[in-house]
Coordinates of C-alpha atoms in Angstrom, one line a residue:
M569 CA 0.3 -0.1 -0.1
N570 CA 1.0 3.4 -0.7
K571 CA 3.6 4.8 2.5
Q572 CA 1.5 8.6 1.7
F573 CA -1.9 7.1 1.9
L574 CA -1.4 5.4 4.8
K575 CA 0.1 9.3 6.3
E576 CA -2.3 10.6 5.5
L577 CA -4.6 8.4 7.3
E578 CA -2.5 9.1 10.8
V579 CA -2.8 12.9 9.8
G580 CA -7.1 12.3 9.8
S581 CA -6.8 14.3 6.3
K582 CA -10.3 15.0 4.5
N583 CA -8.6 13.5 1.4
A584 CA -7.7 9.9 3.7
L585 CA -11.8 10.4 5.2
I586 CA -12.6 10.0 1.6
K587 CA -10.4 7.4 0.7
K588 CA -11.7 5.4 4.3
R589 CA -15.6 5.9 2.7
I590 CA -14.6 4.8 -0.1
I591 CA -12.4 1.5 0.6
N592 CA -15.9 1.1 3.3
H593 CA -17.7 1.3 0.4
Y594 CA -15.6 -1.7 -1.7
I595 CA -15.1 -3.6 1.3
Y596 CA -19.4 -4.0 2.8
N597 CA -20.5 -3.8 -1.2
G598 CA -18.1 -5.4 -3.2
N599 CA -16.5 -4.1 -6.5
S600 CA -19.6 -1.6 -7.7
T601 CA -20.0 1.7 -11.0
I602 CA -18.3 5.5 -10.7
T603 CA -22.1 6.5 -10.4
D604 CA -23.5 3.3 -7.4
L605 CA -19.9 4.4 -5.5
S606 CA -20.7 8.4 -6.0
K607 CA -24.9 7.9 -4.8
E608 CA -23.3 6.3 -1.9
I609 CA -21.3 8.5 -0.7
E610 CA -23.4 11.1 -1.5
L611 CA -20.9 12.6 -3.9
S612 CA -19.8 13.8 -6.9
V613 CA -19.2 11.2 -10.4
P614 CA -16.7 13.7 -11.1
T615 CA -15.1 14.0 -7.4
V616 CA -15.8 10.1 -7.1
T617 CA -13.4 9.4 -10.3
K618 CA -11.1 11.4 -8.7
F619 CA -10.1 9.5 -6.2
I620 CA -10.5 6.6 -8.1
C621 CA -8.6 7.7 -11.0
E622 CA -5.5 8.5 -7.6
M623 CA -5.9 4.9 -5.5
C624 CA -6.0 3.4 -8.5
E625 CA -2.4 5.1 -9.6
E626 CA -1.3 4.9 -5.4
G627 CA -1.9 0.5 -6.1
Y628 CA -5.0 -0.1 -4.4
I629 CA -8.1 0.1 -6.2
N630 CA -8.4 -2.6 -9.1
D631 CA -10.1 -1.7 -13.0
Y632 CA -11.6 -5.0 -13.5
G633 CA -13.3 -3.8 -16.4
K634 CA -17.0 -3.6 -18.1
L635 CA -20.1 -4.4 -16.7
E636 CA -22.2 -5.3 -18.7
T637 CA -25.8 -4.0 -19.6
S638 CA -28.5 -3.6 -21.0
G639 CA -27.9 -1.1 -23.5
G640 CA -26.2 2.1 -23.5
R641 CA -22.7 2.6 -23.1
Y642 CA -20.4 0.0 -20.8
P643 CA -19.6 1.8 -18.0
N644 CA -16.6 0.9 -16.0
L645 CA -16.1 -1.7 -12.9
Y646 CA -14.0 -0.9 -9.5
G647 CA -13.1 -2.6 -6.5
L648 CA -10.3 -3.2 -3.8
N649 CA -6.8 -4.4 -6.0
P650 CA -6.1 -8.2 -3.2
E651 CA -2.5 -7.3 -3.3
S652 CA -2.4 -4.3 -2.1
G653 CA -2.7 -5.8 1.7
Y654 CA -2.9 -8.0 3.9
F655 CA -4.4 -8.8 7.5
V656 CA -3.4 -10.8 10.0
G657 CA -6.4 -12.2 12.1
V658 CA -6.2 -13.9 15.8
D659 CA -7.6 -16.0 17.5
L660 CA -7.9 -16.8 21.0
K661 CA -8.9 -20.5 22.7
Q662 CA -8.6 -21.9 25.8
F663 CA -6.7 -25.5 24.5
T664 CA -6.1 -23.6 20.7
V665 CA -5.1 -21.3 19.0
N666 CA -6.4 -20.0 15.1
I667 CA -4.5 -18.1 12.9
G668 CA -5.2 -16.9 9.4
L669 CA -4.2 -14.1 6.0
I670 CA -6.5 -12.8 4.1
N671 CA -6.1 -10.3 0.9
F672 CA -7.0 -6.7 0.8
K673 CA -10.3 -8.2 -0.6
G674 CA -11.1 -10.5 1.5
D675 CA -10.2 -13.7 1.2
M676 CA -8.2 -16.3 2.6
V677 CA -4.7 -16.2 2.0
E678 CA -3.4 -18.1 4.4
S679 CA -5.0 -20.5 7.6
K680 CA -3.3 -22.3 10.5
M681 CA -5.7 -24.0 13.0
N682 CA -5.9 -25.4 16.4
I683 CA -2.3 -24.4 17.4
P684 CA -1.6 -26.3 19.9
F685 CA -2.2 -23.4 22.9
K686 CA -2.4 -23.5 26.5
F687 CA -4.0 -20.2 27.8
E688 CA -3.2 -19.0 31.3
N689 CA -3.4 -15.1 31.6
T690 CA 0.2 -14.5 32.7
P691 CA 2.8 -12.9 30.5
E692 CA 4.5 -15.9 29.9
C693 CA 2.1 -17.0 27.9
M694 CA 1.1 -13.6 26.6
N695 CA 5.0 -13.9 25.0
N696 CA 4.1 -17.1 24.0
L697 CA 1.5 -16.3 22.0
C698 CA 3.3 -13.6 20.2
Q699 CA 6.1 -15.7 19.5
T700 CA 3.5 -17.8 18.1
V701 CA 1.9 -15.4 15.6
T702 CA 5.1 -14.6 14.7
S703 CA 6.1 -18.2 13.0
F704 CA 3.0 -18.0 11.2
I705 CA 4.0 -14.5 10.0
K706 CA 7.4 -15.3 9.0
K707 CA 6.1 -18.6 7.5
L708 CA 4.7 -16.6 5.1
N709 CA 4.8 -16.3 1.3
I710 CA 4.1 -12.5 0.5
D711 CA 6.1 -9.6 1.3
K712 CA 6.2 -8.8 5.1
E713 CA 5.9 -5.2 4.9
K714 CA 2.6 -5.3 3.4
I715 CA 1.0 -6.9 6.3
L716 CA -1.0 -3.9 7.4
N717 CA -2.4 -4.4 10.6
I718 CA -3.3 -7.6 13.2
N719 CA -7.0 -7.9 15.7
V720 CA -6.4 -10.6 18.8
N721 CA -9.7 -12.1 19.5
I722 CA -10.0 -12.4 23.2
S723 CA -12.6 -13.8 25.2
G724 CA -14.4 -11.5 27.8
R725 CA -14.5 -7.3 28.2
V726 CA -12.5 -5.8 26.0
N727 CA -13.1 -1.9 24.7
P728 CA -11.6 -1.8 21.4
E729 CA -11.6 1.7 20.3
S730 CA -8.6 2.2 23.4
G731 CA -7.2 -1.2 23.1
Y732 CA -7.8 -2.3 26.6
S733 CA -8.8 -5.8 27.5
Y734 CA -10.0 -5.6 31.8
S735 CA -10.6 -9.3 31.9
I736 CA -7.0 -11.0 30.5
F737 CA -3.4 -10.0 30.0
N738 CA -4.5 -6.9 32.0
F739 CA -0.9 -6.2 33.0
E740 CA -0.1 -2.6 32.7
E741 CA -1.6 0.8 32.7
R742 CA -1.3 0.7 29.1
P743 CA -3.1 -1.0 26.3
L744 CA -3.3 -4.5 25.7
A745 CA -3.2 -2.9 21.6
E746 CA 0.0 -1.1 22.1
I747 CA 2.1 -3.2 24.2
L748 CA 1.4 -5.9 21.7
S749 CA 2.0 -3.9 19.0
E750 CA 5.8 -3.2 20.7
K751 CA 5.7 -6.7 20.6
L752 CA 4.7 -8.5 17.0
G753 CA 6.4 -5.3 15.0
Y754 CA 2.4 -4.7 13.5
P755 CA -0.1 -2.0 14.6
V756 CA -2.4 -4.4 16.6
S757 CA -5.9 -4.3 17.7
I758 CA -8.1 -6.0 19.8
D759 CA -11.8 -7.1 19.9
N760 CA -13.6 -9.7 22.1
D761 CA -13.7 -12.6 20.5
T762 CA -17.6 -13.0 20.4
R763 CA -18.2 -9.5 18.5
A764 CA -15.3 -11.0 15.7
M765 CA -16.7 -14.8 15.0
T766 CA -20.6 -12.1 14.8
Y767 CA -19.0 -10.3 12.2
G768 CA -17.6 -13.1 10.6
E769 CA -20.3 -14.4 9.8
Y770 CA -21.8 -11.6 8.9
L771 CA -19.0 -11.0 6.5
A772 CA -18.3 -14.5 4.6
G773 CA -21.5 -16.4 6.4
C774 CA -24.7 -17.0 6.2
V775 CA -25.9 -13.8 6.9
Q776 CA -27.1 -12.8 3.2
G777 CA -28.1 -8.3 3.5
E778 CA -29.7 -9.1 6.7
K779 CA -28.9 -6.4 8.8
N780 CA -30.6 -7.0 12.5
V781 CA -28.9 -9.9 13.5
I782 CA -27.7 -11.9 16.9
F783 CA -25.6 -14.1 17.1
I784 CA -25.3 -16.5 19.9
N785 CA -22.2 -18.0 20.6
I786 CA -22.0 -21.5 23.0
S787 CA -18.4 -22.5 23.8
W788 CA -17.2 -23.4 27.0
G789 CA -18.8 -19.9 28.2
L790 CA -22.1 -18.0 26.7
G791 CA -22.2 -14.8 25.0
I792 CA -23.8 -12.6 22.1
G793 CA -22.9 -10.4 19.3
I794 CA -25.3 -7.9 18.2
I795 CA -25.5 -5.8 15.2
I796 CA -28.1 -3.5 14.6
D797 CA -28.6 -2.1 11.3
G798 CA -25.6 -3.4 9.3
K799 CA -23.0 -2.3 13.3
I800 CA -21.7 -4.0 14.8
Y801 CA -23.0 -2.9 18.9
T802 CA -20.3 -2.4 21.2
G803 CA -22.4 -1.0 24.0
K804 CA -20.5 2.3 25.6
S805 CA -16.8 0.5 26.7
G806 CA -16.9 -2.6 24.3
F807 CA -18.7 -4.5 27.0
A808 CA -21.8 -5.3 25.0
G809 CA -23.4 -9.1 24.4
E810 CA -22.6 -10.7 28.5
F811 CA -25.0 -12.7 27.4
G812 CA -24.1 -15.4 29.4
H813 CA -24.2 -13.3 32.9
V814 CA -27.6 -11.9 33.3
S815 CA -29.0 -13.4 37.0
T816 CA -30.9 -16.1 36.0
Y817 CA -31.3 -18.6 38.3
D818 CA -31.4 -19.3 41.8
N819 CA -28.4 -21.5 42.4
E820 CA -25.6 -21.9 44.3
I821 CA -23.8 -23.0 41.3
L822 CA -20.8 -20.5 41.2
C823 CA -19.7 -18.7 37.9
H824 CA -15.9 -18.1 36.8
C825 CA -17.0 -13.6 37.1
G826 CA -18.0 -14.6 40.9
K827 CA -21.1 -14.4 40.9
K828 CA -24.3 -17.6 40.8
G829 CA -26.9 -17.9 38.7
C830 CA -26.2 -16.3 35.9
L831 CA -27.4 -17.5 32.8
E832 CA -24.1 -19.2 32.2
T833 CA -24.1 -21.5 34.9
E834 CA -27.3 -23.8 33.4
A835 CA -26.9 -23.4 30.0
S836 CA -23.7 -23.0 28.5
G837 CA -20.8 -25.6 27.5
S838 CA -19.3 -25.5 31.0
A839 CA -22.5 -26.7 32.1
M840 CA -23.1 -29.3 29.7
Y841 CA -19.0 -30.5 31.2
R842 CA -21.4 -30.0 34.5
M843 CA -24.8 -32.0 34.0
L844 CA -22.9 -35.0 32.2
I845 CA -20.3 -35.9 34.7
E846 CA -22.8 -35.2 37.6
Q847 CA -25.1 -37.5 35.7
V848 CA -22.8 -40.2 35.3
E849 CA -22.1 -40.2 38.8
N850 CA -25.5 -41.2 39.7
G851 CA -25.2 -44.3 37.2
A852 CA -26.1 -42.6 34.0
I853 CA -24.6 -45.0 30.9
S854 CA -23.2 -42.8 28.4
I855 CA -19.8 -43.7 26.0
L856 CA -17.8 -41.4 27.7
S857 CA -18.8 -43.0 31.0
D858 CA -15.4 -45.4 31.5
K859 CA -13.4 -42.1 30.7
I860 CA -15.1 -40.3 33.9
K861 CA -15.3 -43.0 36.0
K862 CA -11.5 -43.1 35.5
G863 CA -10.7 -39.7 35.9
E864 CA -9.9 -38.9 32.7
R865 CA -9.9 -35.5 31.6
I866 CA -12.7 -35.0 28.3
T867 CA -13.2 -31.7 26.7
L868 CA -15.9 -30.0 24.7
D869 CA -14.9 -31.5 21.9
N870 CA -14.9 -35.5 23.4
I871 CA -19.2 -34.6 24.6
I872 CA -20.2 -33.1 21.4
E873 CA -18.4 -35.7 19.4
A874 CA -20.3 -38.0 21.0
V875 CA -23.4 -36.4 19.8
N876 CA -23.0 -36.7 17.0
K877 CA -22.7 -40.4 17.7
E878 CA -26.0 -40.6 18.8
D879 CA -25.2 -40.8 23.0
I880 CA -27.9 -40.7 24.2
L881 CA -27.0 -38.9 27.8
C882 CA -24.8 -36.7 25.7
I883 CA -27.9 -35.3 23.5
D884 CA -30.6 -35.5 26.1
T885 CA -28.3 -33.0 28.1
V886 CA -27.1 -31.2 24.9
E887 CA -30.9 -30.7 24.3
E888 CA -32.4 -29.0 27.9
V889 CA -29.5 -27.4 27.6
G890 CA -31.1 -25.6 24.0
Q891 CA -34.2 -25.6 25.8
K892 CA -32.9 -23.3 28.2
L893 CA -31.0 -21.7 26.5
G894 CA -34.0 -20.9 23.7
K895 CA -36.1 -19.9 26.9
Q896 CA -33.6 -16.7 27.0
I897 CA -33.0 -15.7 23.1
A898 CA -37.3 -15.6 23.0
G899 CA -36.1 -12.4 25.6
L900 CA -33.9 -11.7 23.0
I901 CA -35.8 -11.3 20.3
N902 CA -38.7 -9.9 21.4
I903 CA -36.1 -6.9 22.2
F904 CA -34.2 -6.4 19.8
N905 CA -37.2 -8.5 16.9
P906 CA -33.7 -9.1 14.2
E907 CA -33.9 -10.5 11.6
M908 CA -31.6 -13.5 11.5
V909 CA -30.3 -15.5 15.1
I910 CA -27.6 -17.6 14.9
I911 CA -26.4 -20.1 16.3
G912 CA -22.6 -21.0 16.7
G913 CA -20.0 -21.8 19.0
T914 CA -18.3 -24.6 19.8
V915 CA -21.5 -26.3 20.8
S916 CA -23.0 -25.1 17.1
C917 CA -21.2 -28.2 15.5
T918 CA -24.1 -30.2 17.5
G919 CA -25.9 -29.1 14.7
D920 CA -30.0 -29.8 15.1
Y921 CA -29.6 -30.9 18.1
I922 CA -29.0 -27.8 19.7
T923 CA -31.0 -25.5 16.9
Q924 CA -33.8 -28.0 17.1
P925 CA -35.0 -27.4 20.9
I926 CA -34.1 -23.7 20.8
K927 CA -36.2 -23.3 18.2
T928 CA -38.9 -25.0 20.0
A929 CA -38.3 -22.8 22.7
V930 CA -38.0 -19.5 20.8
R931 CA -42.0 -20.7 19.7
K932 CA -42.5 -21.1 23.7
Y933 CA -41.0 -17.7 24.7
S934 CA -41.7 -15.7 22.3
L935 CA -44.4 -12.9 20.9
N936 CA -45.8 -14.9 17.6
L937 CA -45.7 -11.8 15.7
V938 CA -41.8 -11.2 17.0
N939 CA -40.3 -14.9 16.0
K940 CA -41.7 -14.8 12.7
D941 CA -39.3 -11.8 11.6
S942 CA -36.6 -13.7 13.0
V943 CA -34.9 -16.8 11.6
I944 CA -33.0 -19.2 13.5
V945 CA -30.0 -20.6 12.0
N946 CA -26.6 -22.6 12.7
S947 CA -23.1 -20.5 11.7
K948 CA -22.1 -21.0 7.9
L949 CA -18.6 -20.8 9.5
K950 CA -18.3 -22.8 12.5
D951 CA -15.0 -23.1 14.4
K952 CA -14.0 -20.7 11.2
A953 CA -16.1 -17.6 12.7
G954 CA -13.3 -16.1 15.4
V955 CA -9.8 -16.7 13.2
V956 CA -12.2 -15.2 9.5
G957 CA -14.4 -12.1 11.9
A958 CA -10.4 -10.9 12.6
C959 CA -8.8 -10.9 10.0
M960 CA -12.1 -9.2 8.9
L961 CA -11.7 -6.6 11.7
A962 CA -8.2 -6.3 11.2
R963 CA -8.6 -4.5 8.1
S964 CA -12.2 -2.6 8.6
R965 CA -10.3 -1.1 11.9
M966 CA -7.3 0.7 9.8
F967 CA -10.7 2.1 7.5
E968 CA -13.4 3.1 10.2
N969 CA -13.7 7.0 10.5

């Protein structure tokens, strides 16, 4: 990418802001003609033509040739030049890390899934993460100077605007994004993992033009991502979406947030795990029974695998979680009236075993007129939603006005 333009971005000149708007248009809409672009960004055709010509010369807009129309002159199609810049996305999990690289146009160029990585909230773990990312970048067959930004997904409370994390890797007064930038040698942004999954699904998954979407991330914990009128809703400080910590139950189960009665204690992957262990210890039978009785560690993936092998106890456990969750999702639908609700996260890999009880409970507990507007679907990107979203966020962060 043209270094002069990057300087303009930092300074925030009027020309740079217009170019940001043009790039944003192409990010969200794909290739288009100058006439369509001028209508979208509300500038005259001559003005837009001038900027497009400049951006073509600078190398980050391509002329993709004539658009065939039914009559008259054929206008030219313009769009992002895929080779003008690259963006890295890092999706941090409990036991693995996923890393991807997209080009300027948003195509996934390289990805590495399930890199073994034991998360611990320590400075050493943060350094190990940086070494893992650096190792990934070193092996890339691209001009490393063209990597423009890296986005790291982390769980918990994250303020993407200030770059602060308040849940993990919060060891210094400075923003985590600034610390990671120093360690990696590239600009770094951070965001909440569920929000990144939502964004990935929105730009490259099952969303087909819907502008009001709720993404339910059912993994070890429980969170939601919210898109309103085509924009991710973060809340004032970036903390929106803590669905799992709504006080829902009068139980004595201690949530990892330190409180009791959270929705997450009864409707999440960790709840499924606890319920299964308790039932096996009380005499219920599962294909995981021997492992559990021997004290061997089982994972959420083991439970999902058992469900997909039609293990009755694991299926019943997933369905119970789905029913509890569906009742609460009905409340979200009543409040937000979304066009689409996406069931994502690790537990969504059980497919209809989780979505059907959710749909049944939603029909039972939400208002009929409201739930008719909301289609409930399973995640298309599944375990790749986080890394795709991280890459896409790395790109969009550079060009937000």
